[in-house]
Structures are given as C-alpha cells and as structure tokens.
PDB file of C-alpha atoms in Angstrom:
ATOM      1  CA  MET A   1     -54.218  40.336-191.031  1.00 85.00           C
ATOM      2  CA  LEU A   2     -52.811  43.566-189.600  1.00 90.00           C
ATOM      3  CA  SER A   3     -53.531  46.978-191.073  1.00 91.00           C
ATOM      4  CA  ARG A   4     -52.070  50.435-190.537  1.00 92.00           C
ATOM      5  CA  VAL A   5     -54.259  53.546-190.432  1.00 93.00           C
ATOM      6  CA  THR A   6     -52.668  57.009-190.302  1.00 92.00           C
ATOM      7  CA  ALA A   7     -54.279  60.416-189.869  1.00 93.00           C
ATOM      8  CA  GLU A   8     -53.125  64.001-189.317  1.00 90.00           C
ATOM      9  CA  PHE A   9     -54.475  66.247-186.568  1.00 90.00           C
ATOM     10  CA  GLU A  10     -54.178  70.012-186.129  1.00 85.00           C
ATOM     11  CA  THR A  11     -52.726  69.764-182.616  1.00 83.00           C
ATOM     12  CA  PRO A  12     -50.983  66.989-180.673  1.00 84.00           C
ATOM     13  CA  GLU A  13     -53.653  67.224-177.960  1.00 86.00           C
ATOM     14  CA  LEU A  14     -56.386  66.219-180.425  1.00 89.00           C
ATOM     15  CA  ALA A  15     -54.283  63.317-181.655  1.00 89.00           C
ATOM     16  CA  GLU A  16     -53.665  62.057-178.106  1.00 90.00           C
ATOM     17  CA  TYR A  17     -57.365  62.278-177.270  1.00 91.00           C
ATOM     18  CA  ALA A  18     -58.331  60.409-180.449  1.00 91.00           C
ATOM     19  CA  MET A  19     -55.823  57.641-179.730  1.00 90.00           C
ATOM     20  CA  LYS A  20     -57.125  57.305-176.184  1.00 91.00           C
ATOM     21  CA  ARG A  21     -60.729  57.006-177.385  1.00 91.00           C
ATOM     22  CA  ILE A  22     -59.777  54.455-180.049  1.00 90.00           C
ATOM     23  CA  ARG A  23     -57.852  52.300-177.547  1.00 91.00           C
ATOM     24  CA  GLU A  24     -60.820  52.337-175.146  1.00 90.00           C
ATOM     25  CA  SER A  25     -63.606  51.758-177.667  1.00 89.00           C
ATOM     26  CA  VAL A  26     -62.320  49.650-180.563  1.00 89.00           C
ATOM     27  CA  ASP A  27     -61.315  45.983-180.310  1.00 88.00           C
ATOM     28  CA  TYR A  28     -58.254  44.527-182.068  1.00 90.00           C
ATOM     29  CA  VAL A  29     -56.138  47.676-181.730  1.00 90.00           C
ATOM     30  CA  TYR A  30     -52.561  46.526-181.150  1.00 92.00           C
ATOM     31  CA  SER A  31     -50.573  49.749-181.270  1.00 90.00           C
ATOM     32  CA  ALA A  32     -51.265  53.475-181.389  1.00 89.00           C
ATOM     33  CA  LYS A  33     -48.379  55.903-181.767  1.00 90.00           C
ATOM     34  CA  MET A  34     -48.004  59.565-182.533  1.00 88.00           C
ATOM     35  CA  ILE A  35     -45.431  61.299-184.723  1.00 85.00           C
ATOM     36  CA  TYR A  36     -44.753  64.916-183.745  1.00 78.00           C
ATOM     37  CA  ASN A  37     -43.678  67.718-186.042  1.00 72.00           C
ATOM     38  CA  ARG A  38     -40.164  68.319-184.656  1.00 70.00           C
ATOM     39  CA  LEU A  39     -39.924  71.795-186.168  1.00 66.00           C
ATOM     40  CA  ALA A  40     -43.147  72.789-184.424  1.00 65.00           C
ATOM     41  CA  GLU A  41     -41.894  71.542-181.071  1.00 65.00           C
ATOM     42  CA  ARG A  42     -38.679  73.537-181.495  1.00 66.00           C
ATOM     43  CA  ALA A  43     -40.683  76.618-182.490  1.00 63.00           C
ATOM     44  CA  ASP A  44     -42.924  76.180-179.451  1.00 63.00           C
ATOM     45  CA  ARG A  45     -39.871  76.127-177.164  1.00 65.00           C
ATOM     46  CA  LEU A  46     -38.536  79.202-178.930  1.00 62.00           C
ATOM     47  CA  GLY A  47     -41.845  80.980-178.351  1.00 60.00           C
ATOM     48  CA  ARG A  48     -41.505  80.481-174.586  1.00 63.00           C
ATOM     49  CA  SER A  49     -37.925  81.750-174.419  1.00 63.00           C
ATOM     50  CA  SER A  50     -36.258  85.131-174.855  1.00 62.00           C
ATOM     51  CA  ALA A  51     -35.157  86.382-178.273  1.00 61.00           C
ATOM     52  CA  PHE A  52     -32.337  88.839-178.818  1.00 61.00           C
ATOM     53  CA  THR A  53     -31.999  90.992-181.915  1.00 64.00           C
ATOM     54  CA  ILE A  54     -28.640  92.699-182.442  1.00 64.00           C
ATOM     55  CA  ILE A  55     -28.667  96.046-184.224  1.00 64.00           C
ATOM     56  CA  PRO A  56     -25.206  96.950-185.553  1.00 63.00           C
ATOM     57  CA  THR A  57     -23.904 100.512-185.596  1.00 62.00           C
ATOM     58  CA  TYR A  58     -22.950 101.995-188.964  1.00 61.00           C
ATOM     59  CA  TYR A  59     -20.347 104.550-187.929  1.00 61.00           C
ATOM     60  CA  ASN A  60     -16.912 104.052-186.455  1.00 62.00           C
ATOM     61  CA  THR A  61     -15.861 105.812-183.315  1.00 61.00           C
ATOM     62  CA  HIS A  62     -13.168 105.056-180.797  1.00 59.00           C
ATOM     63  CA  THR A  63     -15.728 102.799-179.064  1.00 60.00           C
ATOM     64  CA  ASN A  64     -18.111 100.712-181.136  1.00 59.00           C
ATOM     65  CA  PHE A  65     -21.342  99.661-179.453  1.00 61.00           C
ATOM     66  CA  LEU A  66     -23.787  96.944-180.389  1.00 62.00           C
ATOM     67  CA  THR A  67     -27.370  97.585-179.524  1.00 63.00           C
ATOM     68  CA  SER A  68     -29.697  94.692-178.854  1.00 63.00           C
ATOM     69  CA  VAL A  69     -33.404  94.322-178.289  1.00 62.00           C
ATOM     70  CA  MET A  70     -34.747  91.566-176.058  1.00 61.00           C
ATOM     71  CA  GLU A  71     -38.220  90.077-176.402  1.00 60.00           C
ATOM     72  CA  SER A  72     -39.468  87.768-173.697  1.00 62.00           C
ATOM     73  CA  PRO A  73     -41.418  85.703-174.603  1.00 62.00           C
ATOM     74  CA  ALA A  74     -40.415  85.761-178.258  1.00 58.00           C
ATOM     75  CA  SER A  75     -43.099  86.912-180.673  1.00 61.00           C
ATOM     76  CA  LYS A  76     -44.518  84.528-183.257  1.00 62.00           C
ATOM     77  CA  ASP A  77     -43.211  86.789-186.038  1.00 62.00           C
ATOM     78  CA  ILE A  78     -39.646  85.488-185.722  1.00 61.00           C
ATOM     79  CA  ILE A  79     -40.750  81.854-186.127  1.00 63.00           C
ATOM     80  CA  PRO A  80     -40.879  80.767-189.795  1.00 63.00           C
ATOM     81  CA  GLU A  81     -44.336  79.819-191.077  1.00 63.00           C
ATOM     82  CA  PRO A  82     -43.770  76.054-191.628  1.00 61.00           C
ATOM     83  CA  ALA A  83     -42.496  75.708-188.064  1.00 59.00           C
ATOM     84  CA  ARG A  84     -45.649  77.255-186.589  1.00 62.00           C
ATOM     85  CA  ASN A  85     -47.668  74.294-187.827  1.00 68.00           C
ATOM     86  CA  ARG A  86     -48.325  71.970-184.861  1.00 75.00           C
ATOM     87  CA  LYS A  87     -49.777  69.067-186.812  1.00 81.00           C
ATOM     88  CA  ALA A  88     -49.267  65.586-185.418  1.00 86.00           C
ATOM     89  CA  THR A  89     -49.716  62.269-187.201  1.00 89.00           C
ATOM     90  CA  THR A  90     -51.190  59.193-185.557  1.00 92.00           C
ATOM     91  CA  CYS A  91     -50.341  55.670-186.655  1.00 92.00           C
ATOM     92  CA  ILE A  92     -52.698  52.927-185.498  1.00 92.00           C
ATOM     93  CA  ILE A  93     -51.971  49.222-186.038  1.00 92.00           C
ATOM     94  CA  CYS A  94     -55.134  47.146-185.837  1.00 90.00           C
ATOM     95  CA  GLY A  95     -56.751  44.004-187.128  1.00 89.00           C
ATOM     96  CA  SER A  96     -58.448  44.167-190.502  1.00 87.00           C
ATOM     97  CA  ALA A  97     -61.843  43.705-188.813  1.00 89.00           C
ATOM     98  CA  ALA A  98     -61.389  46.953-186.872  1.00 89.00           C
ATOM     99  CA  VAL A  99     -60.290  49.210-189.740  1.00 91.00           C
ATOM    100  CA  ASP A 100     -63.762  50.596-190.443  1.00 90.00           C
ATOM    101  CA  ASN A 101     -64.307  51.466-186.775  1.00 91.00           C
ATOM    102  CA  VAL A 102     -60.883  53.135-186.488  1.00 91.00           C
ATOM    103  CA  ILE A 103     -61.487  55.215-189.627  1.00 91.00           C
ATOM    104  CA  ALA A 104     -64.923  56.228-188.334  1.00 91.00           C
ATOM    105  CA  PHE A 105     -63.413  57.353-185.004  1.00 90.00           C
ATOM    106  CA  LEU A 106     -60.650  59.297-186.749  1.00 90.00           C
ATOM    107  CA  ASN A 107     -63.206  61.065-188.941  1.00 91.00           C
ATOM    108  CA  ALA A 108     -65.373  61.882-185.941  1.00 90.00           C
ATOM    109  CA  MET A 109     -62.409  63.245-183.960  1.00 88.00           C
ATOM    110  CA  GLY A 110     -61.292  65.573-186.774  1.00 87.00           C
ATOM    111  CA  GLY A 111     -58.567  63.539-188.443  1.00 88.00           C
ATOM    112  CA  LEU A 112     -57.287  64.752-191.822  1.00 87.00           C
ATOM    113  CA  ASN A 113     -55.641  62.846-194.682  1.00 88.00           C
ATOM    114  CA  ILE A 114     -56.673  59.443-193.365  1.00 91.00           C
ATOM    115  CA  LYS A 115     -54.689  56.683-195.097  1.00 90.00           C
ATOM    116  CA  PHE A 116     -55.138  52.947-194.852  1.00 86.00           C
ATOM    117  CA  ALA A 117     -52.543  50.300-195.728  1.00 86.00           C
ATOM    118  CA  GLN A 118     -52.447  46.540-195.216  1.00 78.00           C
TER     119      GLN A 118
END
C-alpha cells in the first residue's frame, strides 16, 4: 500500500537536502517532490531587482515634474510580510513499510507540520 508523507521546511534548500537524504537512505520511496511558495519566489526576484518609488508634486506650475527614488537592490521593507516567507513543502510517496523511516528523517532534518495519509 502506498502512503503520502508531507512536511514543511523553512527554506527550499533544507527541503531539497532532506529529499536527497531520504531517497538515498530509505527503501520503498517512489516519488519525492517539492512545492514552492510562489509568492516567496516572486518576492525573492523582486529583492534582486531595482525598485522605483514615484513622489508626486503637489503644486502646479507651467512644468510639472515627477520625482522618483530608485533602490537597487530593493529593500525587504517593500515586500509584504507573507511573501517574505520562503517555506517549501515536500511530498514523499512511499510504501507503508517505509513511513516510519521517512517521518524519522523528516523530523531529524527539521521538518514541520509532518502529515501522513494513506
């Protein structure tokens, strides 16, 4: 019988390392995939790029100017808090005989919210 074990990790690098160790060490592991936080990936790309802030003028003259401020790389302050979270979820499909070993590895590697379903 096949079982699915999922766990959350603080960073995608930890999740990739845990999946690699589980594939190498545990028998009856059929699939190991990772689900990224898409908002965090977008926020990470934004953090490496330039950010422009436009400051409007409040008085009318014959020439109106817009002032802008450029930050490169963009500061973390402009990224909303939920998007700064880089958590990644691993999903491991294994035989029911290997569930205990997979859960033990996930605990040892720092996995959070470990869930098991048959």
